Amino acid sequence: MAPALAPGDTAPLIALPDQDGTERRSDRLEGKALVLFFYPKDETPGCTMEACAFRDSYPDLQALGAEVWGVSGDDAASHRRFANRHRLPFPLLVDAGNRLRKAFGVPSVLGLLPGRVTYVIDGTGVIRHVFNNLLDGPAHRREALDALRGLQAS
């Protein structure tokens, strides 16, 4: 696994299919910021709370000029069920083999459970904020909103 990426680092290229098979590419964001949240597993309580918090703040995140993409190692069918059940308005990327997770250096907990880390990446591809908290899923939304507000202010 690569070392954990930190604020100031350039994010690696993201090019993964979403739950509908559409390839999502970070090099096609046309200068928009990206909130990229890695989560352990579809339909688990913490991940559901986190995804729904991003859902509930999606208009605010968009108003701050950001796209939101969720990422886990679950397959497209699992992502589709999760997105449909909870009315998620943003794509969930299929990270087969956890290649993107490894490229970002997202740590595992006790070497077993995939970590929960959110990255706020500016329109030039530079990571501006990293938040790592496995237990408080909704805090990821608050951190992302605060980081985006900070980007707009600067």
PDB file of C-alpha atoms in Angstrom:
ATOM      1  CA  MET A   1       0.000   0.000   0.000  1.00  0.00           C
ATOM      2  CA  ALA A   2       1.141   3.534  -0.760  1.00  0.00           C
ATOM      3  CA  PRO A   3       1.801   5.921   2.120  1.00  0.00           C
ATOM      4  CA  ALA A   4      -1.298   7.797   3.244  1.00  0.00           C
ATOM      5  CA  LEU A   5      -1.873  10.908   1.165  1.00  0.00           C
ATOM      6  CA  ALA A   6      -2.040  14.202   3.043  1.00  0.00           C
ATOM      7  CA  PRO A   7      -3.115  17.796   2.422  1.00  0.00           C
ATOM      8  CA  GLY A   8      -0.879  19.335  -0.229  1.00  0.00           C
ATOM      9  CA  ASP A   9      -0.369  16.048  -2.086  1.00  0.00           C
ATOM     10  CA  THR A  10      -1.674  15.631  -5.616  1.00  0.00           C
ATOM     11  CA  ALA A  11      -4.456  13.062  -5.754  1.00  0.00           C
ATOM     12  CA  PRO A  12      -3.924  10.095  -8.050  1.00  0.00           C
ATOM     13  CA  LEU A  13      -6.101   9.826 -11.140  1.00  0.00           C
ATOM     14  CA  ILE A  14      -9.487   8.369 -10.300  1.00  0.00           C
ATOM     15  CA  ALA A  15     -10.998   6.290 -13.107  1.00  0.00           C
ATOM     16  CA  LEU A  16     -13.553   3.760 -11.845  1.00  0.00           C
ATOM     17  CA  PRO A  17     -17.025   2.600 -12.826  1.00  0.00           C
ATOM     18  CA  ASP A  18     -19.978   3.660 -10.698  1.00  0.00           C
ATOM     19  CA  GLN A  19     -23.018   1.590  -9.709  1.00  0.00           C
ATOM     20  CA  ASP A  20     -24.488   2.024 -13.221  1.00  0.00           C
ATOM     21  CA  GLY A  21     -21.290   1.170 -15.094  1.00  0.00           C
ATOM     22  CA  THR A  22     -20.480   4.806 -15.972  1.00  0.00           C
ATOM     23  CA  GLU A  23     -16.760   5.505 -15.740  1.00  0.00           C
ATOM     24  CA  ARG A  24     -16.076   8.385 -13.363  1.00  0.00           C
ATOM     25  CA  ARG A  25     -12.797  10.169 -14.006  1.00  0.00           C
ATOM     26  CA  SER A  26     -11.261  12.889 -11.885  1.00  0.00           C
ATOM     27  CA  ASP A  27      -9.619  14.383 -14.971  1.00  0.00           C
ATOM     28  CA  ARG A  28     -13.098  15.185 -16.327  1.00  0.00           C
ATOM     29  CA  LEU A  29     -14.293  17.299 -13.396  1.00  0.00           C
ATOM     30  CA  GLU A  30     -13.516  20.533 -15.263  1.00  0.00           C
ATOM     31  CA  GLY A  31     -12.074  22.373 -12.278  1.00  0.00           C
ATOM     32  CA  LYS A  32     -14.712  21.309  -9.744  1.00  0.00           C
ATOM     33  CA  ALA A  33     -13.722  20.277  -6.252  1.00  0.00           C
ATOM     34  CA  LEU A  34     -14.304  16.650  -5.282  1.00  0.00           C
ATOM     35  CA  VAL A  35     -15.416  15.185  -1.971  1.00  0.00           C
ATOM     36  CA  LEU A  36     -14.178  11.602  -2.171  1.00  0.00           C
ATOM     37  CA  PHE A  37     -15.278   9.423   0.716  1.00  0.00           C
ATOM     38  CA  PHE A  38     -14.005   5.911   1.252  1.00  0.00           C
ATOM     39  CA  TYR A  39     -16.306   3.787   3.381  1.00  0.00           C
ATOM     40  CA  PRO A  40     -16.105   0.150   4.507  1.00  0.00           C
ATOM     41  CA  LYS A  41     -19.308  -1.516   3.225  1.00  0.00           C
ATOM     42  CA  ASP A  42     -22.742  -0.854   1.766  1.00  0.00           C
ATOM     43  CA  GLU A  43     -25.711  -1.109   4.165  1.00  0.00           C
ATOM     44  CA  THR A  44     -23.729  -1.209   7.398  1.00  0.00           C
ATOM     45  CA  PRO A  45     -25.062   1.216  10.038  1.00  0.00           C
ATOM     46  CA  GLY A  46     -22.113   3.653  10.064  1.00  0.00           C
ATOM     47  CA  CYS A  47     -21.803   3.684   6.279  1.00  0.00           C
ATOM     48  CA  THR A  48     -25.531   4.235   5.840  1.00  0.00           C
ATOM     49  CA  MET A  49     -25.455   7.182   8.265  1.00  0.00           C
ATOM     50  CA  GLU A  50     -22.439   8.641   6.466  1.00  0.00           C
ATOM     51  CA  ALA A  51     -23.913   8.262   2.960  1.00  0.00           C
ATOM     52  CA  CYS A  52     -27.267   9.688   4.087  1.00  0.00           C
ATOM     53  CA  ALA A  53     -25.524  12.663   5.704  1.00  0.00           C
ATOM     54  CA  PHE A  54     -23.815  13.401   2.378  1.00  0.00           C
ATOM     55  CA  ARG A  55     -27.190  12.910   0.644  1.00  0.00           C
ATOM     56  CA  ASP A  56     -28.907  15.370   2.964  1.00  0.00           C
ATOM     57  CA  SER A  57     -26.191  17.994   2.369  1.00  0.00           C
ATOM     58  CA  TYR A  58     -25.736  17.294  -1.337  1.00  0.00           C
ATOM     59  CA  PRO A  59     -27.330  20.594  -2.485  1.00  0.00           C
ATOM     60  CA  ASP A  60     -25.038  22.506  -0.086  1.00  0.00           C
ATOM     61  CA  LEU A  61     -21.976  20.620  -1.313  1.00  0.00           C
ATOM     62  CA  GLN A  62     -22.926  21.329  -4.931  1.00  0.00           C
ATOM     63  CA  ALA A  63     -23.523  25.002  -4.114  1.00  0.00           C
ATOM     64  CA  LEU A  64     -19.919  25.084  -2.871  1.00  0.00           C
ATOM     65  CA  GLY A  65     -18.804  23.821  -6.293  1.00  0.00           C
ATOM     66  CA  ALA A  66     -18.122  20.209  -5.375  1.00  0.00           C
ATOM     67  CA  GLU A  67     -18.941  16.790  -6.712  1.00  0.00           C
ATOM     68  CA  VAL A  68     -19.373  13.906  -4.235  1.00  0.00           C
ATOM     69  CA  TRP A  69     -18.225  10.351  -4.939  1.00  0.00           C
ATOM     70  CA  GLY A  70     -18.404   7.428  -2.501  1.00  0.00           C
ATOM     71  CA  VAL A  71     -15.959   4.527  -2.805  1.00  0.00           C
ATOM     72  CA  SER A  72     -15.929   1.012  -1.415  1.00  0.00           C
ATOM     73  CA  GLY A  73     -14.896  -2.436  -2.552  1.00  0.00           C
ATOM     74  CA  ASP A  74     -18.509  -3.579  -2.973  1.00  0.00           C
ATOM     75  CA  ASP A  75     -19.672  -4.538  -6.476  1.00  0.00           C
ATOM     76  CA  ALA A  76     -21.966  -2.524  -8.754  1.00  0.00           C
ATOM     77  CA  ALA A  77     -25.093  -4.499  -7.842  1.00  0.00           C
ATOM     78  CA  SER A  78     -24.540  -3.872  -4.132  1.00  0.00           C
ATOM     79  CA  HIS A  79     -23.887  -0.169  -4.810  1.00  0.00           C
ATOM     80  CA  ARG A  80     -27.071   0.077  -6.927  1.00  0.00           C
ATOM     81  CA  ARG A  81     -29.209  -1.436  -4.154  1.00  0.00           C
ATOM     82  CA  PHE A  82     -27.590   0.835  -1.556  1.00  0.00           C
ATOM     83  CA  ALA A  83     -27.975   3.982  -3.699  1.00  0.00           C
ATOM     84  CA  ASN A  84     -31.581   3.195  -4.629  1.00  0.00           C
ATOM     85  CA  ARG A  85     -32.671   2.210  -1.129  1.00  0.00           C
ATOM     86  CA  HIS A  86     -31.305   5.432   0.390  1.00  0.00           C
ATOM     87  CA  ARG A  87     -31.929   7.732  -2.617  1.00  0.00           C
ATOM     88  CA  LEU A  88     -28.268   8.676  -2.929  1.00  0.00           C
ATOM     89  CA  PRO A  89     -27.891  11.397  -5.599  1.00  0.00           C
ATOM     90  CA  PHE A  90     -24.147  10.856  -6.125  1.00  0.00           C
ATOM     91  CA  PRO A  91     -22.191   7.976  -7.667  1.00  0.00           C
ATOM     92  CA  LEU A  92     -20.740   5.102  -5.696  1.00  0.00           C
ATOM     93  CA  LEU A  93     -17.510   3.892  -7.295  1.00  0.00           C
ATOM     94  CA  VAL A  94     -16.656   0.216  -7.566  1.00  0.00           C
ATOM     95  CA  ASP A  95     -13.108  -0.174  -6.258  1.00  0.00           C
ATOM     96  CA  ALA A  96     -12.465  -3.800  -7.256  1.00  0.00           C
ATOM     97  CA  GLY A  97      -9.443  -5.099  -5.394  1.00  0.00           C
ATOM     98  CA  ASN A  98      -9.321  -1.836  -3.421  1.00  0.00           C
ATOM     99  CA  ARG A  99      -6.798  -0.398  -5.892  1.00  0.00           C
ATOM    100  CA  LEU A 100      -7.911   3.208  -5.394  1.00  0.00           C
ATOM    101  CA  ARG A 101      -8.040   2.756  -1.614  1.00  0.00           C
ATOM    102  CA  LYS A 102      -4.448   1.508  -1.740  1.00  0.00           C
ATOM    103  CA  ALA A 103      -3.350   4.360  -4.043  1.00  0.00           C
ATOM    104  CA  PHE A 104      -4.660   6.889  -1.502  1.00  0.00           C
ATOM    105  CA  GLY A 105      -3.090   4.932   1.381  1.00  0.00           C
ATOM    106  CA  VAL A 106      -6.402   4.601   3.240  1.00  0.00           C
ATOM    107  CA  PRO A 107      -5.553   2.620   6.367  1.00  0.00           C
ATOM    108  CA  SER A 108      -7.365  -0.458   7.580  1.00  0.00           C
ATOM    109  CA  VAL A 109      -8.437  -0.866  11.174  1.00  0.00           C
ATOM    110  CA  LEU A 110      -6.644  -3.760  12.866  1.00  0.00           C
ATOM    111  CA  GLY A 111      -5.574  -4.798   9.371  1.00  0.00           C
ATOM    112  CA  LEU A 112      -9.089  -6.137   8.710  1.00  0.00           C
ATOM    113  CA  LEU A 113     -11.767  -3.469   8.394  1.00  0.00           C
ATOM    114  CA  PRO A 114     -11.410  -0.974   5.538  1.00  0.00           C
ATOM    115  CA  GLY A 115     -11.032   2.538   6.921  1.00  0.00           C
ATOM    116  CA  ARG A 116     -13.438   5.474   6.600  1.00  0.00           C
ATOM    117  CA  VAL A 117     -11.539   8.462   5.185  1.00  0.00           C
ATOM    118  CA  THR A 118     -12.814  11.534   3.334  1.00  0.00           C
ATOM    119  CA  TYR A 119     -10.656  13.637   1.014  1.00  0.00           C
ATOM    120  CA  VAL A 120     -11.513  17.125  -0.195  1.00  0.00           C
ATOM    121  CA  ILE A 121      -9.675  17.653  -3.476  1.00  0.00           C
ATOM    122  CA  ASP A 122      -9.592  21.081  -5.096  1.00  0.00           C
ATOM    123  CA  GLY A 123     -10.238  21.804  -8.762  1.00  0.00           C
ATOM    124  CA  THR A 124      -6.549  21.414  -9.614  1.00  0.00           C
ATOM    125  CA  GLY A 125      -6.330  17.901  -8.120  1.00  0.00           C
ATOM    126  CA  VAL A 126      -4.588  18.867  -4.888  1.00  0.00           C
ATOM    127  CA  ILE A 127      -5.803  17.311  -1.641  1.00  0.00           C
ATOM    128  CA  ARG A 128      -6.843  20.138   0.684  1.00  0.00           C
ATOM    129  CA  HIS A 129      -8.351  18.227   3.597  1.00  0.00           C
ATOM    130  CA  VAL A 130      -8.263  14.662   4.930  1.00  0.00           C
ATOM    131  CA  PHE A 131     -10.580  13.357   7.641  1.00  0.00           C
ATOM    132  CA  ASN A 132     -10.104   9.869   9.090  1.00  0.00           C
ATOM    133  CA  ASN A 133     -12.753   8.698  11.546  1.00  0.00           C
ATOM    134  CA  LEU A 134     -14.173   5.186  11.447  1.00  0.00           C
ATOM    135  CA  LEU A 135     -16.858   5.632  14.091  1.00  0.00           C
ATOM    136  CA  ASP A 136     -18.511   8.981  13.321  1.00  0.00           C
ATOM    137  CA  GLY A 137     -19.789   8.714   9.749  1.00  0.00           C
ATOM    138  CA  PRO A 138     -21.857  11.943   9.796  1.00  0.00           C
ATOM    139  CA  ALA A 139     -18.798  13.942  10.917  1.00  0.00           C
ATOM    140  CA  HIS A 140     -17.357  13.392   7.440  1.00  0.00           C
ATOM    141  CA  ARG A 141     -20.061  15.613   5.944  1.00  0.00           C
ATOM    142  CA  ARG A 142     -19.370  18.409   8.450  1.00  0.00           C
ATOM    143  CA  GLU A 143     -15.631  18.213   7.778  1.00  0.00           C
ATOM    144  CA  ALA A 144     -16.178  18.313   3.997  1.00  0.00           C
ATOM    145  CA  LEU A 145     -18.527  21.305   4.215  1.00  0.00           C
ATOM    146  CA  ASP A 146     -16.088  23.211   6.428  1.00  0.00           C
ATOM    147  CA  ALA A 147     -13.157  22.436   4.117  1.00  0.00           C
ATOM    148  CA  LEU A 148     -15.104  23.542   1.022  1.00  0.00           C
ATOM    149  CA  ARG A 149     -16.141  26.776   2.731  1.00  0.00           C
ATOM    150  CA  GLY A 150     -12.480  27.369   3.537  1.00  0.00           C
ATOM    151  CA  LEU A 151     -11.528  26.802  -0.108  1.00  0.00           C
ATOM    152  CA  GLN A 152     -14.112  29.329  -1.251  1.00  0.00           C
ATOM    153  CA  ALA A 153     -12.915  31.888   1.272  1.00  0.00           C
ATOM    154  CA  SER A 154      -9.298  31.632   0.093  1.00  0.00           C
TER     155      SER A 154
END
